[in-house]
C-alpha positions as YAML, in Angstrom:
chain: A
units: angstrom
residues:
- id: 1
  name: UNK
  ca: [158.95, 139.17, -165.05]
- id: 2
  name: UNK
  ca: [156.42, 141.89, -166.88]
- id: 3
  name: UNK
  ca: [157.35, 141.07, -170.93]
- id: 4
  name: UNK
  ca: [154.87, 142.79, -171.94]
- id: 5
  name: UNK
  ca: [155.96, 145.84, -170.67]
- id: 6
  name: UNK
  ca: [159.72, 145.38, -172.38]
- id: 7
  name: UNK
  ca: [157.71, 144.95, -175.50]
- id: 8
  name: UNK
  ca: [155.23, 148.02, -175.35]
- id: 9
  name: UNK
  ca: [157.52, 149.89, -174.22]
- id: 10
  name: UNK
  ca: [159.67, 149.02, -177.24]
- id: 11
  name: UNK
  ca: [156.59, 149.81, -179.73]
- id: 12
  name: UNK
  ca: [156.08, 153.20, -177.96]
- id: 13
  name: UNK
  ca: [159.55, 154.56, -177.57]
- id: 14
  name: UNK
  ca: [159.97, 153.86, -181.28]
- id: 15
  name: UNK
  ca: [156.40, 155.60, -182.26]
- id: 16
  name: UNK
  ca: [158.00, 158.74, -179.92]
- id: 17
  name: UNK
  ca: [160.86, 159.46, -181.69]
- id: 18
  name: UNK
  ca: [159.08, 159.34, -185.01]
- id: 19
  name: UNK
  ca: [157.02, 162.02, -184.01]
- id: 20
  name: UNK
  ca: [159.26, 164.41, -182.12]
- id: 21
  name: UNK
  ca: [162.65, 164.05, -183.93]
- id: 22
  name: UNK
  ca: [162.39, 167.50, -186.10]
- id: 23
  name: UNK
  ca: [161.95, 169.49, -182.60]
- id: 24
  name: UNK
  ca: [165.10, 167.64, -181.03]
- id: 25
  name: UNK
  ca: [167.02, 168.76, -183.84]
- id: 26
  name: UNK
  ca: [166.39, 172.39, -182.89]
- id: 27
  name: UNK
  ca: [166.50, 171.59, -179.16]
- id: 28
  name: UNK
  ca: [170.01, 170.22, -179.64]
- id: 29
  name: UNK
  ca: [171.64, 173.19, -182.31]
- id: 30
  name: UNK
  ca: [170.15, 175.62, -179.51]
- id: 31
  name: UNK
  ca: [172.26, 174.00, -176.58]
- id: 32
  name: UNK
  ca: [175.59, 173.79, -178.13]
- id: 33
  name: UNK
  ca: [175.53, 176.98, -179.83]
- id: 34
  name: UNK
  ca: [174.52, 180.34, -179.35]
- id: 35
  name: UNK
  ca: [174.01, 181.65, -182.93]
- id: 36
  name: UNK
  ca: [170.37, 181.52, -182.84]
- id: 37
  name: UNK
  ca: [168.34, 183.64, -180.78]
- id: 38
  name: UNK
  ca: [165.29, 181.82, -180.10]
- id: 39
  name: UNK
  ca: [163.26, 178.72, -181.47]
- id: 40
  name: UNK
  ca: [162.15, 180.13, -184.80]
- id: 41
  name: UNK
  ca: [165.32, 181.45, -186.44]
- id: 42
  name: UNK
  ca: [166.76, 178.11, -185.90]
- id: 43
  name: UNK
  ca: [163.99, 176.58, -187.44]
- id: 44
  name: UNK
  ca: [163.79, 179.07, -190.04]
- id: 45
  name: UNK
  ca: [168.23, 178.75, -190.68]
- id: 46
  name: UNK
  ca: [167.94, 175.15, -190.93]
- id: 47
  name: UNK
  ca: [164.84, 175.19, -193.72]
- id: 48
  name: UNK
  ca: [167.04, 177.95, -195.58]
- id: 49
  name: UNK
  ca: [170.01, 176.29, -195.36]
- id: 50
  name: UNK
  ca: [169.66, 172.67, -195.19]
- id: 51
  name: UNK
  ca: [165.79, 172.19, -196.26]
- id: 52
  name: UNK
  ca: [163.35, 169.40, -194.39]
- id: 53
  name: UNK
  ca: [166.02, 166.96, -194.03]
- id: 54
  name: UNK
  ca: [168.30, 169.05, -192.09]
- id: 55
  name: UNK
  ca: [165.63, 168.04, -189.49]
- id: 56
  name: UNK
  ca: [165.75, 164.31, -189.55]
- id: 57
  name: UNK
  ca: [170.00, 163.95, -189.36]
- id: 58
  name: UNK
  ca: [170.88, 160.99, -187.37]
- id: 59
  name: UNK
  ca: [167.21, 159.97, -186.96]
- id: 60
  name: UNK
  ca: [168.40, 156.26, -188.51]
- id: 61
  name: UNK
  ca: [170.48, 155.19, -185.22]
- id: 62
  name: UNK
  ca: [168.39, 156.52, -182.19]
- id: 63
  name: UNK
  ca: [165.12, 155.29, -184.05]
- id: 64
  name: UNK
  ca: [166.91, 151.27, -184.49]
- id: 65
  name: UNK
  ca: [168.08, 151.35, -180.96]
- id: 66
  name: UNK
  ca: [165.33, 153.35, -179.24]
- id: 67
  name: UNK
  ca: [162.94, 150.18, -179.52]
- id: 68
  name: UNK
  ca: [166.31, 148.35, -176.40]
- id: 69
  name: UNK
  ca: [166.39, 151.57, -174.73]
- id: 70
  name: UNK
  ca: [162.14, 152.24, -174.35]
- id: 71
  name: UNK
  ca: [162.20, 148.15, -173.41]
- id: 72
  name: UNK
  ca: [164.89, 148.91, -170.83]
- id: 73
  name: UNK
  ca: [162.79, 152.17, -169.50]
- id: 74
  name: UNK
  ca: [159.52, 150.75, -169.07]
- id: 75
  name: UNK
  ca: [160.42, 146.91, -168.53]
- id: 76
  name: UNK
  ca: [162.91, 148.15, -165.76]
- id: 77
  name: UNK
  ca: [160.06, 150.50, -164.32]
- id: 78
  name: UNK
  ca: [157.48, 147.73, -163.99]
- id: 79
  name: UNK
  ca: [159.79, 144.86, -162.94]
- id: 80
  name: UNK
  ca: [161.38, 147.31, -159.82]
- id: 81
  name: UNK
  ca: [158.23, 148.36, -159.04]
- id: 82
  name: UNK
  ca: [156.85, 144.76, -158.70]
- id: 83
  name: UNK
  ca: [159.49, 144.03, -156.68]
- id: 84
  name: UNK
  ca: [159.18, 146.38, -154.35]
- id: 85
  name: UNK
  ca: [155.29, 145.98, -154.08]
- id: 86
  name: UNK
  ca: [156.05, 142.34, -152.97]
- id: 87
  name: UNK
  ca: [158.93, 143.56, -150.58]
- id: 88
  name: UNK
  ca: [155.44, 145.28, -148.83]
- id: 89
  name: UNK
  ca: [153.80, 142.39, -149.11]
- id: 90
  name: UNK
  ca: [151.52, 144.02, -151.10]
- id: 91
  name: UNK
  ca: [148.68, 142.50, -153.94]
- id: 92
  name: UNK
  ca: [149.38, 143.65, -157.50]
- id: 93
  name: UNK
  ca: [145.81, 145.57, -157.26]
- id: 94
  name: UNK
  ca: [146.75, 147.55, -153.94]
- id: 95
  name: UNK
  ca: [147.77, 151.34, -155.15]
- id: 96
  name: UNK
  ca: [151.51, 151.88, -155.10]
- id: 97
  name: UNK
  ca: [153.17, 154.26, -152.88]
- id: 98
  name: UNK
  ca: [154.70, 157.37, -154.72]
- id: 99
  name: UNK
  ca: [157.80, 156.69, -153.31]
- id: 100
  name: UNK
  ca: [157.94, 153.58, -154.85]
- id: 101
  name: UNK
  ca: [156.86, 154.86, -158.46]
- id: 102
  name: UNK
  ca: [159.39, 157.33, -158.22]
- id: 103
  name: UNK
  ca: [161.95, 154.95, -157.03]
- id: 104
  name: UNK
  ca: [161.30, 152.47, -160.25]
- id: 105
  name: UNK
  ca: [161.29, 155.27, -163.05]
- id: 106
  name: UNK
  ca: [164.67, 156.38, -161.57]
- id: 107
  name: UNK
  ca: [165.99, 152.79, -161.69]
- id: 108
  name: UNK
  ca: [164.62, 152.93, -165.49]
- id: 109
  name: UNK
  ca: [165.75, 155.82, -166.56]
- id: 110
  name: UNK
  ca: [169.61, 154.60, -164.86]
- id: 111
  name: UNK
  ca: [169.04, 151.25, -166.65]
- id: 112
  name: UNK
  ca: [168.70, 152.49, -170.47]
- id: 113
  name: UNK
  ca: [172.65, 154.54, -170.29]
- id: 114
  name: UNK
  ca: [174.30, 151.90, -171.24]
- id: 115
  name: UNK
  ca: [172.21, 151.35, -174.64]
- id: 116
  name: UNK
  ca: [171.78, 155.14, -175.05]
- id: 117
  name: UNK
  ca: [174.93, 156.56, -174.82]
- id: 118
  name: UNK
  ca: [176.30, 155.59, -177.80]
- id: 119
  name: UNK
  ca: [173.33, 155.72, -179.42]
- id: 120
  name: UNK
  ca: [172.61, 159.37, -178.48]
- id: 121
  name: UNK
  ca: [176.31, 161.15, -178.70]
- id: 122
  name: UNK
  ca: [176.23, 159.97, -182.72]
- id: 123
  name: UNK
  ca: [172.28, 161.64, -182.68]
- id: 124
  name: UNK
  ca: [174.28, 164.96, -181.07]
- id: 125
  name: UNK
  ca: [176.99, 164.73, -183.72]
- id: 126
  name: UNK
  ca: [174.90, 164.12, -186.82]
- id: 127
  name: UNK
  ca: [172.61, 167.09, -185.67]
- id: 128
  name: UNK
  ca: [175.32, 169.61, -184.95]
- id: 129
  name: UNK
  ca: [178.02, 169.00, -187.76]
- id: 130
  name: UNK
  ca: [176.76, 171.61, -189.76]
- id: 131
  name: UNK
  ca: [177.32, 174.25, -186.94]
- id: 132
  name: UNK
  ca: [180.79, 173.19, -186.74]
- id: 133
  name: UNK
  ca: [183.29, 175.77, -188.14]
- id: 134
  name: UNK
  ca: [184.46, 173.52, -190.98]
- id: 135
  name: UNK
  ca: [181.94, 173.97, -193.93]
- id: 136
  name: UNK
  ca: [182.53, 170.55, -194.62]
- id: 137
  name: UNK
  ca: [180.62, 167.31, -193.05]
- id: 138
  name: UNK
  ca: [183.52, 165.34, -190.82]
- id: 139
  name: UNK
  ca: [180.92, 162.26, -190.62]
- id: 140
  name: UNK
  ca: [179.63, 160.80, -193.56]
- id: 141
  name: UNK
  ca: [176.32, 159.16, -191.75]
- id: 142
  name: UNK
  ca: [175.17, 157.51, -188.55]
- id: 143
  name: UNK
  ca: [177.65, 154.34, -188.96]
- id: 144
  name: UNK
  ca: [180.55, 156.55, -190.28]
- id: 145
  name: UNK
  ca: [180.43, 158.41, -187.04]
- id: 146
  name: UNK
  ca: [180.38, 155.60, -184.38]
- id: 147
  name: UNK
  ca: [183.33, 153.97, -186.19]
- id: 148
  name: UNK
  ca: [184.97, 157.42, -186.52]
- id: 149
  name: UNK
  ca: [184.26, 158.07, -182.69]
- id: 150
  name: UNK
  ca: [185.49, 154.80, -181.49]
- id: 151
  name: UNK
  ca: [188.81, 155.10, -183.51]
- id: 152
  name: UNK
  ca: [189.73, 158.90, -182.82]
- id: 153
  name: UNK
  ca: [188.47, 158.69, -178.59]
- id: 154
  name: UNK
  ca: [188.24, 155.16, -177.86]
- id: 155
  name: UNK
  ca: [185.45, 153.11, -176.80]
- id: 156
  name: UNK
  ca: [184.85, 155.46, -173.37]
- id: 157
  name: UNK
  ca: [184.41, 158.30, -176.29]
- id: 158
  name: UNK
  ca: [180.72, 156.65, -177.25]
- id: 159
  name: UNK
  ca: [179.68, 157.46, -173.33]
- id: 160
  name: UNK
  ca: [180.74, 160.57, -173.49]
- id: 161
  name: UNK
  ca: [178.22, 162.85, -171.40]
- id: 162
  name: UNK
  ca: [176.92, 159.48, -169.70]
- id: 163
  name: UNK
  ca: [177.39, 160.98, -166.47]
- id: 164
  name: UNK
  ca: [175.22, 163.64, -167.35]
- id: 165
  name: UNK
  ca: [172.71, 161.69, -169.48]
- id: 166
  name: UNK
  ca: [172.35, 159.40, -166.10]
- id: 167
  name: UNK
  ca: [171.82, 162.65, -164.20]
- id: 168
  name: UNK
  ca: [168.91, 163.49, -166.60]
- id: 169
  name: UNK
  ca: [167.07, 160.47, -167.17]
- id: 170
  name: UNK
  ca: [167.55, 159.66, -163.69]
- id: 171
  name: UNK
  ca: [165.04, 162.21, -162.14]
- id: 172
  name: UNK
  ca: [163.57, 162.97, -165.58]
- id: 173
  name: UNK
  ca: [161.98, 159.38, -166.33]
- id: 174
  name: UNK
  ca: [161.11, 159.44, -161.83]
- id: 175
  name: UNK
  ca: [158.96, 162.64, -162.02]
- id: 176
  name: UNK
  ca: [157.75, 161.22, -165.71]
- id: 177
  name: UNK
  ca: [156.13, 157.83, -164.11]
- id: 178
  name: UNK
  ca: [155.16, 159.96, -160.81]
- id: 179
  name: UNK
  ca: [153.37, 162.15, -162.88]
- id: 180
  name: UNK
  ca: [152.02, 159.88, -165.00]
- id: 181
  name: UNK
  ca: [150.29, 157.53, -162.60]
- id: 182
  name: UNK
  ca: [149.25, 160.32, -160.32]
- id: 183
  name: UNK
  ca: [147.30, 162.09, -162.74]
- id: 184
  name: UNK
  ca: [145.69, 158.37, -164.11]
- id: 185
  name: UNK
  ca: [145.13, 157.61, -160.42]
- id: 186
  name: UNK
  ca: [143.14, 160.99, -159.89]
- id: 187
  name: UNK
  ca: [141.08, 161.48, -163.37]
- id: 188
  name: UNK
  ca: [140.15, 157.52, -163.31]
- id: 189
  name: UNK
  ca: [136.58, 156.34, -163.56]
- id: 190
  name: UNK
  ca: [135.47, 154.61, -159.76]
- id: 191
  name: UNK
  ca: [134.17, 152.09, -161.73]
- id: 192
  name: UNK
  ca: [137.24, 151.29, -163.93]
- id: 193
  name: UNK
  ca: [140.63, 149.85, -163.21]
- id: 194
  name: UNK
  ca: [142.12, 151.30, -165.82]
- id: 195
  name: UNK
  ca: [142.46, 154.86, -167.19]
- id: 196
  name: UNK
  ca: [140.21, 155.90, -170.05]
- id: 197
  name: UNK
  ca: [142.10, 156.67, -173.68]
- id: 198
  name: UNK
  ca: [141.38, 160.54, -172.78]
- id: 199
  name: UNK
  ca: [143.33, 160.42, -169.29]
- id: 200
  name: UNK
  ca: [145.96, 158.52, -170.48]
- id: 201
  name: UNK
  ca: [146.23, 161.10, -173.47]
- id: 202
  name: UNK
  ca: [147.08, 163.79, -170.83]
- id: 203
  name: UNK
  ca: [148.68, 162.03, -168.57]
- id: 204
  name: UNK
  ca: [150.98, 160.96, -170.97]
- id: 205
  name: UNK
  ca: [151.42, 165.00, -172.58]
- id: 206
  name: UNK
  ca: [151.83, 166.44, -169.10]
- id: 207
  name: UNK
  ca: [154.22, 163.72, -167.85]
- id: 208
  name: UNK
  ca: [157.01, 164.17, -170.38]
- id: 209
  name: UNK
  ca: [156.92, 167.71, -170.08]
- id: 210
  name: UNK
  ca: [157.22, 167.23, -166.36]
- id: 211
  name: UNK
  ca: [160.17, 165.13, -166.98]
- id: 212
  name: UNK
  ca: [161.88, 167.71, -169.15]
- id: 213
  name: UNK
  ca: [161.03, 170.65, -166.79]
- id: 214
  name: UNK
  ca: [163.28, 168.18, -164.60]
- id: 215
  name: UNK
  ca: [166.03, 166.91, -166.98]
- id: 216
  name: UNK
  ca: [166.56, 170.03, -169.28]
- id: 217
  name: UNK
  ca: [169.96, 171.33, -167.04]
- id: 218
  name: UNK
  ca: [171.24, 168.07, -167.68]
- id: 219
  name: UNK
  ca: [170.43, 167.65, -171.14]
- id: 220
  name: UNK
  ca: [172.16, 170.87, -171.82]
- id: 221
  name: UNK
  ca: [175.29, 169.82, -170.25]
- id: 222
  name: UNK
  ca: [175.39, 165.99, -171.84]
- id: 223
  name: UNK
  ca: [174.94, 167.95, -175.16]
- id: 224
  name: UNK
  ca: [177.65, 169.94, -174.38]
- id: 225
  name: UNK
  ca: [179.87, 167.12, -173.48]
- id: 226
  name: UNK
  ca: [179.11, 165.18, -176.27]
- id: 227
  name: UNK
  ca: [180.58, 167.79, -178.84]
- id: 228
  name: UNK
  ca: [183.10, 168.61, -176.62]
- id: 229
  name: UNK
  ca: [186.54, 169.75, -178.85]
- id: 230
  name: UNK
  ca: [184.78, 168.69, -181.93]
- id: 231
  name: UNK
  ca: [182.99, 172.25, -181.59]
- id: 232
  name: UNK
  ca: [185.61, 173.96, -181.13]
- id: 233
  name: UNK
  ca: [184.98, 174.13, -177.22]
- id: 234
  name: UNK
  ca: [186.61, 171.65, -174.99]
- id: 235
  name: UNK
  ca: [185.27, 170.99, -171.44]
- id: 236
  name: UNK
  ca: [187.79, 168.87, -169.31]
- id: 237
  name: UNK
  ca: [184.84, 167.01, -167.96]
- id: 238
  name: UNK
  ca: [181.37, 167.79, -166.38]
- id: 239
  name: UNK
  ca: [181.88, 169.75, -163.24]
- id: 240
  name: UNK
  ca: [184.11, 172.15, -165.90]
- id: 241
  name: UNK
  ca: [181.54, 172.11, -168.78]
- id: 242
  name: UNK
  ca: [178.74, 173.46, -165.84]
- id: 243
  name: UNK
  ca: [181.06, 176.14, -164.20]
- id: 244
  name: UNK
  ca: [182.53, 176.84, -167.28]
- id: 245
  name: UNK
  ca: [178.92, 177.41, -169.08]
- id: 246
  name: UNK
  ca: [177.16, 178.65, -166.26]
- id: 247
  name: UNK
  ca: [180.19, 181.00, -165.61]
- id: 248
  name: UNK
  ca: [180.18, 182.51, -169.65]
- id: 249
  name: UNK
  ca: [176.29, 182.43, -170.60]
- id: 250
  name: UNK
  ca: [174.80, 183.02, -166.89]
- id: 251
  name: UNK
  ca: [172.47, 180.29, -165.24]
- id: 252
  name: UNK
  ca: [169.90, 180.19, -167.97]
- id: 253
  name: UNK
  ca: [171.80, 178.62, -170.01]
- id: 254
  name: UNK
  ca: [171.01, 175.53, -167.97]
- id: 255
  name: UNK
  ca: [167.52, 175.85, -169.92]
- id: 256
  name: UNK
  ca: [168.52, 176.72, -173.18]
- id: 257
  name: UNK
  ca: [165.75, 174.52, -175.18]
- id: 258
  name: UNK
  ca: [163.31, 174.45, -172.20]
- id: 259
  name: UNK
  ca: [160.39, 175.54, -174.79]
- id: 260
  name: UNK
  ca: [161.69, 173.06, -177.26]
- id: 261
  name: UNK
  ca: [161.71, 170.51, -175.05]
- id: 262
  name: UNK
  ca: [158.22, 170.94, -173.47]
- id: 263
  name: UNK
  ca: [156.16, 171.47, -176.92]
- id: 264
  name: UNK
  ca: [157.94, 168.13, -177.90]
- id: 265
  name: UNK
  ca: [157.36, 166.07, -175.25]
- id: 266
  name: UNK
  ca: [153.42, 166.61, -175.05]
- id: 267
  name: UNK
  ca: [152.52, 165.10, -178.36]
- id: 268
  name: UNK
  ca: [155.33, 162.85, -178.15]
- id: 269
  name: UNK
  ca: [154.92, 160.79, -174.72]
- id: 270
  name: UNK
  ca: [151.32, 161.61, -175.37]
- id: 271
  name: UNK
  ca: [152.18, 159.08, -178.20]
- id: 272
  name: UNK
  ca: [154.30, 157.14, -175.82]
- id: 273
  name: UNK
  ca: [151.91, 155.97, -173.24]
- id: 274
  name: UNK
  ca: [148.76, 155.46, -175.82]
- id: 275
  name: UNK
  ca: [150.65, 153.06, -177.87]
- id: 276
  name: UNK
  ca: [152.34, 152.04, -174.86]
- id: 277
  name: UNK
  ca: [148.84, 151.26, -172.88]
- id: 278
  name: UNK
  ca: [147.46, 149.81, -176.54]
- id: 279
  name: UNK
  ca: [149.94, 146.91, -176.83]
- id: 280
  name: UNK
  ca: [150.19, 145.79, -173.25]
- id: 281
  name: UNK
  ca: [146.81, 145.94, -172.61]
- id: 282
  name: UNK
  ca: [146.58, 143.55, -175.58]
- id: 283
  name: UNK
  ca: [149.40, 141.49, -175.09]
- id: 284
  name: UNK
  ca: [147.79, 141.55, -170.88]
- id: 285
  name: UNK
  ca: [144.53, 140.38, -172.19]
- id: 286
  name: UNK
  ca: [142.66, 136.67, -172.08]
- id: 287
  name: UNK
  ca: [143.04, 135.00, -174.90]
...
């Protein structure tokens, strides 16, 4: 089994949402309502109305269970793909077939639900509560809200969306690894069998926003989902929340924070993979 890749992957998941929480914010109030008209006058409603903070609500519980779910992502990724390398009886240093890469991210992105979910509906709630209709906050922080959620929808209330966030990360995190090694495999030195810190810098930029090109229609419903009734909207389920959104606010709705998402996820999985690449290369090295 590849540790080391359960623990980097831990150490850069963590480092990623540090750096591209403020822009999720926005990317989530766009989705699930329609009173802003682009990227800037939510940005520029949330300074006015709730100052710099209003940025960083329920930052605390994605950021302490991130660290499991980047683990589950990358450790997944590199233990499938082993696996199926030695199915082809092939060497660790033979190249790996992009079927196969795209194969293991899926399998990782599937793998981290079950920690995410929960995780990631109390993230949607914290960040939209002051979009709700009542002025006042119906969760008092990140703990108040998972008890809150259990109690008033039962325990199948934390997955909420976890169809949908499957259906993202999925094909999101396949096409993220895909591009990621495909780009390192053509920009790396003959003479190297590793990627320089420059190639894995854009590798690592241009993958995530691959991934979110991708996962965005998906995102957009599991959002949806997620604050489903508490809104003021209730979708019966996801086949309902897509007709009924695509039906109301046209196609494009499916990539409602599409911008968001893509100026995020450069500098942020450009963060990813170089810590990422940093700790397993020295937790990989001789001693």
């Amino acid at each position: 089994m590849h540790l080391a890749d359960f623990v980097a992957g831990s150490v850069g998941g963590a480092f990623g949402v540090a750096v591209g929480y403020p822009l999720d914010t926005v990317k989530v109030r766009m989705q699930t309502q329609t009173r802003d008209s682009g990227v800037w006058e939510c940005v520029r409603r949330t300074c006015r109305t709730e100052g710099v903070s209003g940025f960083y609500r329920g930052m605390s519980m994605p950021l302490s269970t991130v660290s499991i779910s980047s683990s589950l992502v990358f450790g997944t990724y590199r233990n499938v793909l082993h696996l199926l390398q030695e199915l082809r009886h092939r060497g660790a240093a033979d190249a790996h077939r992009k079927a196969d890469l795209f194969v293991s991210g899926f399998a990782g992105g599937v793998a981290q639900v079950l920690v995410m979910s929960p995780a990631d509906i109390v993230k949607v709630r914290l960040q939209c509560q002051s979009e709700l209709p009542d002025s006042r906050p119906k969760y008092r922080g990140p703990v108040h809200c998972l008890l809150s959620i259990a109690r008033d929808e039962g325990l199948l209330g934390l997955y909420r969306g976890s169809a949908a966030l499957a259906l993202r990360d999925g094909p999101s995190f396949a096409t993220y690894f895909l591009t990621y090694n495909s780009i390192c495999d053509a920009l790396r030195s003959t003479d190297s069998s590793q990627p320089g810190w420059t190639v894995v810098l854009l590798a690592g930029g241009v993958s995530g926003m691959c991934g979110w090109a991708v996962g965005t229609p998906m995102d957009v419903i599991k959002a949806r989902l997620q604050v489903s009734g508490v809104s003021g909207r209730r979708y019966r389920g996801f086949f309902h929340c897509l007709s009924h959104s695509v039906r109301s606010e046209g196609p494009a709705v499916l990539f409602r924070g599409l911008t968001v998402n893509c100026i995020r996820a450069f500098p942020v999985n450009m963060s990813v993979f170089a810590m990422y690449e940093l700790v397993v290369r020295f937790l990989r090295s001789p001693s």
